[in-house]
Every structure is written in structure tokens, then in C-alpha cells.
Coordinates of C-alpha atoms in Angstrom, one line a residue:
X247 CA 30.9 -77.5 8.8
X248 CA 33.0 -79.8 6.8
X249 CA 33.5 -78.7 3.1
X250 CA 32.4 -82.2 2.1
X251 CA 29.0 -81.6 3.6
X252 CA 28.5 -78.3 1.8
X253 CA 26.1 -78.3 -1.2
X254 CA 27.9 -78.5 -4.5
X255 CA 27.4 -75.5 -6.8
X256 CA 25.3 -76.3 -9.9
X257 CA 27.2 -77.3 -12.9
X258 CA 27.1 -74.6 -15.7
X259 CA 24.5 -75.3 -18.3
X260 CA 25.8 -76.5 -21.6
X261 CA 26.0 -73.6 -24.0
X262 CA 26.5 -73.1 -27.7
X263 CA 30.1 -72.8 -28.8
X264 CA 31.4 -72.2 -25.2
X265 CA 29.0 -69.3 -24.9
X266 CA 30.9 -67.1 -27.4
X267 CA 28.6 -64.4 -28.7
X268 CA 29.5 -63.0 -32.1
X269 CA 28.6 -59.5 -33.2
X270 CA 26.8 -58.8 -36.4
X271 CA 30.1 -57.8 -38.0
X272 CA 31.7 -61.1 -36.9
X273 CA 28.7 -63.0 -38.4
X274 CA 29.1 -61.2 -41.7
X275 CA 32.9 -61.9 -41.7
X276 CA 32.2 -65.6 -41.0
X277 CA 29.6 -65.7 -43.7
X278 CA 32.1 -64.1 -46.2
X279 CA 34.7 -66.7 -45.2
X280 CA 32.3 -69.6 -45.8
X281 CA 31.1 -68.2 -49.1
X282 CA 34.7 -67.8 -50.2
X283 CA 35.5 -71.4 -49.5
X284 CA 32.2 -72.6 -51.1
X285 CA 33.1 -70.7 -54.3
X286 CA 36.6 -72.2 -54.2
X287 CA 35.1 -75.8 -53.9
X288 CA 32.6 -75.0 -56.7
X289 CA 35.4 -73.9 -59.0
X290 CA 37.3 -77.0 -58.1
X291 CA 34.2 -79.1 -59.0
X292 CA 33.8 -77.2 -62.3
X293 CA 37.5 -77.9 -63.2
X294 CA 36.9 -81.6 -62.5
X295 CA 33.7 -81.7 -64.5
X296 CA 34.2 -79.5 -67.5
X297 CA 36.2 -82.2 -69.4
X298 CA 33.1 -84.4 -69.6
X299 CA 30.6 -81.6 -70.1
X300 CA 29.7 -82.8 -73.6
X301 CA 28.9 -86.3 -72.4
X302 CA 27.1 -84.9 -69.3
X303 CA 24.9 -82.7 -71.5
X304 CA 23.9 -85.5 -73.8
X305 CA 23.1 -87.7 -70.8
X306 CA 21.0 -84.9 -69.3
X307 CA 19.0 -84.5 -72.5
X308 CA 18.0 -88.2 -72.8
X309 CA 14.5 -87.5 -71.5
X310 CA 14.1 -84.7 -74.1
X311 CA 15.4 -86.9 -77.0
X312 CA 13.1 -89.7 -75.9
X313 CA 10.0 -87.5 -76.1
X314 CA 10.8 -86.2 -79.6
X315 CA 9.4 -88.0 -82.7
X316 CA 11.5 -90.5 -84.6
X317 CA 13.9 -88.9 -87.0
X318 CA 13.7 -85.5 -85.2
X319 CA 15.7 -86.2 -82.1
X320 CA 18.1 -83.3 -82.2
X321 CA 18.6 -80.0 -80.5
X322 CA 19.6 -76.8 -82.2
X323 CA 21.6 -73.7 -81.5
X324 CA 21.4 -70.1 -82.9
X325 CA 24.9 -68.9 -82.7
X326 CA 28.4 -70.3 -83.1
X327 CA 29.4 -69.5 -79.5
X328 CA 26.2 -71.0 -77.9
X329 CA 27.5 -74.6 -77.7
X330 CA 30.7 -73.4 -75.9
X331 CA 28.7 -71.3 -73.4
X332 CA 26.3 -74.2 -72.8
X333 CA 29.1 -76.7 -72.0
X334 CA 30.5 -74.1 -69.6
X335 CA 27.2 -74.0 -67.9
X336 CA 27.0 -77.8 -67.8
X337 CA 30.4 -78.0 -66.2
X338 CA 29.4 -75.4 -63.6
X339 CA 26.1 -77.3 -62.8
X340 CA 28.0 -80.6 -62.6
X341 CA 30.6 -79.0 -60.4
X342 CA 27.9 -78.0 -58.0
X343 CA 26.9 -81.6 -57.5
X344 CA 30.5 -82.8 -57.3
X345 CA 31.4 -80.2 -54.7
X346 CA 28.2 -80.4 -52.8
X347 CA 29.7 -82.3 -49.8
X348 CA 32.3 -79.7 -49.3
X349 CA 29.8 -76.9 -49.8
X350 CA 27.5 -78.4 -47.1
X351 CA 30.6 -78.7 -44.9
X352 CA 31.0 -74.9 -45.1
X353 CA 27.3 -74.5 -44.3
X354 CA 27.7 -76.6 -41.2
X355 CA 30.8 -74.6 -40.1
X356 CA 28.7 -71.4 -40.4
X357 CA 25.8 -72.7 -38.2
X358 CA 28.0 -74.6 -35.7
X359 CA 28.4 -71.7 -33.3
X360 CA 24.7 -71.8 -32.6
X361 CA 24.8 -75.5 -31.6
X362 CA 25.8 -77.3 -28.4
X363 CA 29.0 -79.2 -28.1
X364 CA 27.5 -82.6 -28.5
X365 CA 25.6 -81.4 -31.6
X366 CA 28.7 -79.9 -33.3
X367 CA 30.2 -83.4 -33.5
X368 CA 27.5 -84.4 -36.0
X369 CA 29.3 -82.8 -39.0
X370 CA 29.9 -86.0 -40.8
X371 CA 26.3 -87.3 -40.6
X372 CA 25.1 -83.8 -41.6
X373 CA 27.3 -83.6 -44.7
X374 CA 26.5 -87.1 -45.7
X375 CA 22.8 -86.7 -45.3
X376 CA 22.7 -83.3 -47.1
X377 CA 24.7 -84.6 -50.0
X378 CA 22.6 -87.7 -50.2
X379 CA 19.3 -85.8 -50.2
X380 CA 20.5 -83.2 -52.7
X381 CA 21.8 -85.7 -55.2
X382 CA 18.9 -88.1 -54.5
X383 CA 16.4 -85.3 -55.3
X384 CA 18.1 -84.6 -58.6
X385 CA 18.1 -88.3 -59.5
X386 CA 14.5 -88.7 -58.6
X387 CA 13.6 -85.8 -60.8
X388 CA 15.7 -87.2 -63.7
X389 CA 14.2 -90.7 -63.5
X390 CA 10.6 -90.0 -62.4
X391 CA 9.7 -86.4 -63.3
X392 CA 11.4 -85.5 -66.5
X393 CA 10.3 -88.4 -68.9
X394 CA 6.5 -87.9 -68.4
X395 CA 6.9 -84.1 -68.2
X396 CA 8.6 -83.8 -71.6
X397 CA 6.3 -86.4 -73.1
X398 CA 3.3 -84.3 -72.0
X399 CA 4.9 -80.9 -73.1
X400 CA 5.9 -82.1 -76.6
X401 CA 2.7 -84.1 -77.3
X402 CA 0.5 -81.1 -76.7
X403 CA 1.8 -79.5 -79.9
X404 CA -0.2 -81.9 -82.1
X405 CA 0.9 -84.4 -84.8
X406 CA 1.3 -81.9 -87.6
X407 CA 3.7 -79.6 -85.8
X408 CA 7.4 -80.3 -85.7
X409 CA 9.4 -79.2 -82.7
X410 CA 12.6 -77.1 -83.0
X411 CA 14.1 -77.2 -79.5
X412 CA 17.1 -75.0 -78.6
X413 CA 20.0 -76.3 -76.6
X414 CA 20.1 -73.4 -74.1
X415 CA 16.4 -73.5 -73.4
X416 CA 16.3 -77.2 -72.7
X417 CA 19.3 -77.1 -70.5
X418 CA 17.8 -74.3 -68.5
X419 CA 14.6 -76.2 -68.0
X420 CA 16.2 -79.5 -67.1
X421 CA 18.6 -77.8 -64.6
X422 CA 15.9 -75.8 -63.0
X423 CA 14.0 -78.9 -62.2
X424 CA 17.0 -80.9 -61.1
X425 CA 18.1 -78.1 -58.7
X426 CA 14.6 -77.5 -57.5
X427 CA 14.1 -81.2 -56.5
X428 CA 17.6 -81.2 -55.0
X429 CA 16.7 -78.3 -52.8
X430 CA 13.3 -79.6 -52.0
X431 CA 14.7 -82.9 -50.8
X432 CA 16.9 -80.9 -48.4
X433 CA 13.7 -79.9 -46.5
X434 CA 14.0 -82.6 -43.8
X435 CA 17.5 -81.6 -43.0
X436 CA 16.7 -77.9 -43.0
X437 CA 13.8 -78.4 -40.6
X438 CA 16.0 -80.6 -38.4
X439 CA 18.8 -78.0 -38.4
X440 CA 16.3 -75.2 -37.5
X441 CA 15.1 -77.4 -34.6
X442 CA 18.6 -78.0 -33.4
X443 CA 19.3 -74.3 -33.4
X444 CA 16.0 -73.7 -31.6
X445 CA 14.2 -71.7 -34.3
X446 CA 11.3 -74.2 -34.5
X447 CA 10.3 -77.4 -32.8
X448 CA 8.3 -80.5 -33.8
X449 CA 5.2 -79.2 -32.0
X450 CA 5.3 -76.0 -34.1
X451 CA 5.8 -78.0 -37.3
X452 CA 2.9 -80.3 -36.5
X453 CA 0.6 -77.5 -35.6
X454 CA 1.1 -75.9 -39.1
X455 CA 1.1 -79.1 -41.0
X456 CA -2.1 -78.1 -43.0
X457 CA -0.5 -74.8 -43.9
X458 CA 2.6 -76.6 -45.1
X459 CA 0.5 -78.9 -47.3
X460 CA -1.1 -75.9 -49.0
X461 CA 2.3 -74.3 -49.5
X462 CA 3.8 -77.5 -50.9
X463 CA 1.0 -77.8 -53.5
X464 CA 1.5 -74.1 -54.5
X465 CA 5.3 -74.6 -54.9
X466 CA 4.7 -77.8 -56.8
X467 CA 2.3 -76.0 -59.1
X468 CA 4.8 -73.2 -59.8
X469 CA 7.8 -75.4 -60.3
X470 CA 6.2 -78.2 -62.3
X471 CA 6.5 -77.3 -66.0
X472 CA 3.2 -79.1 -66.9
X473 CA -0.3 -78.3 -65.7
X474 CA -1.6 -81.9 -65.5
X475 CA -2.5 -83.3 -62.0
X476 CA -0.2 -86.4 -62.5
X477 CA 3.0 -84.4 -62.7
X478 CA 1.8 -82.1 -60.0
X479 CA 1.2 -85.0 -57.7
X480 CA 4.7 -86.4 -58.6
X481 CA 6.2 -83.3 -57.1
X482 CA 3.8 -82.5 -54.3
X483 CA 3.8 -85.9 -52.7
X484 CA 7.6 -86.1 -52.2
X485 CA 7.5 -82.6 -50.8
X486 CA 4.9 -83.6 -48.2
X487 CA 6.9 -86.7 -47.4
X488 CA 10.0 -84.5 -46.9
X489 CA 8.1 -82.3 -44.6
X490 CA 7.0 -85.2 -42.5
X491 CA 10.6 -86.4 -42.3
X492 CA 11.6 -82.9 -41.2
X493 CA 9.0 -83.1 -38.4
X494 CA 10.4 -86.5 -37.3
X495 CA 14.0 -85.1 -37.4
X496 CA 12.9 -82.1 -35.3
X497 CA 11.4 -84.4 -32.7
X498 CA 14.4 -86.6 -32.5
X499 CA 17.3 -84.1 -32.8
X500 CA 15.6 -80.8 -31.8
X501 CA 16.8 -78.6 -29.0
X502 CA 15.3 -79.7 -25.7
X503 CA 13.8 -77.3 -23.2
X504 CA 16.6 -75.7 -21.1
X505 CA 14.6 -75.8 -17.9
X506 CA 13.8 -79.5 -18.4
X507 CA 17.5 -80.2 -18.9
X508 CA 18.5 -78.4 -15.7
X509 CA 16.0 -80.1 -13.5
X510 CA 16.8 -83.5 -14.9

């Protein structure tokens, strides 16, 4: 029989990272390498941000100052070294946002071996989307959440009680909320990435949507510094929207069934 008439052998299925399987030790070494570069980029961001740490701190405290009574819009410190340590923290926090694209780049390089060849080329969209969501979540918190939250917290003391707010405590509260919202806004990307790896799919996420809503409300109640329903809703609703965006991303970019791909 002519070789031309012989059936062609099936093409090899597309596999992650050329089907290279890493041992646990290799994964740990790769994780250490990515963490090392993430810390290097964080220190570079800190170096670039520390010079403006005083201006950044005062800008971050604007919602706090706006909630204080007239004539008492000031923060206090209890030791001579406290302002210096606070500005170091501000530079570190600001450096995290400045270096976030490069840190997300390292995250992508760590998870890339679990993706298919066509998916590994999406590094630029991933880094851009992750940075946009992270910074967008912090901006949303600063503009929408912080002003009413501090107005509520300070007004509950009563008209005859004067606040004496400390720099370190207010910085910790503001940064906790900014980072929390930045991480929460990464939820669509995290779910999409898990779907691309094959850990979850959109059917699984849709099935447990009601459970996710309950978890979102619980997390919002824990993270929100106030106990009023208005501020709780301001955090819970964006979290639910992020979950739905994650379901959509898992449906569009999630790993397709291998058998379906081979029979296609």
C-alpha cells in the first residue's frame, strides 16, 4: 500500500510547557527565584517612592482630616522616631503599588509552566489587567469607602469628645483597607487564572454562587471598619461584581475539556 494512503498518526495533544514535569524541589526553587525578584522589584519601588513619602502620607490622610472637626485636623505621634518609621512604611507601601506590574510579572512566570503554549503568550494582558485591578481597587477604596467610613467612625464619639488620632494607627487602618480592596479587585483575575490552569471551571463557580455571596458578605463585614449597612454594602457589592467577572473570565478563558479538543 502506498504510504500516502496510510492513515496519518494523530498529532500530539498540546501540553503545558512542552510537557515538562517539575518535582516538588524544582517548584520550591522556582518559587524562591520568583520571590527573590519580587522583593528586588519591591525594594526598587521603595527607593523610587521614599523621597515623596511625606507628601504621599498627607495625601493618604485627606479622608481622615476631612472627617475631623474644624480646628482639630491634625495627627499626633508618641515618640521622636515614630514619624521616621511611619514614612519608611509609607515608602514601602507606595513601592508595592509602583512595583506591582513587575511583581505580577513574576507571578505569571511562576504559574506559566501549568499553562498551554497559546496561553503563555498572554503575559502582557495578564500583567496589565492585574495592575489595573489592584490599583483600581485601592483608588475605589480611597474615593468611595474611606470618606464615609471615617465620617461615621469619628462622629460616633459625640460632640463633646475631642479625637486624638495617632499617625501610626491611622496609617495602618488606611493601608489595610487600600490593600484589602486591591486584593479583592484581583478576584476576577484569580478565578480566571485558576480556570486556565484547570483547578476550577465556570460551571463550578456558577454552582457555588450562593455560597460565594455568603462568603463575600462575611469578608466584607470583617474588613469593613464600620458596622453600618451602608459601608458594608459598599464593600460587598463590588466583591460580588468581581466574582461574577471571574465567572465570565473562567467561561471565556478557562481550560477546555481535553477530550473535546482531541475529537474536534
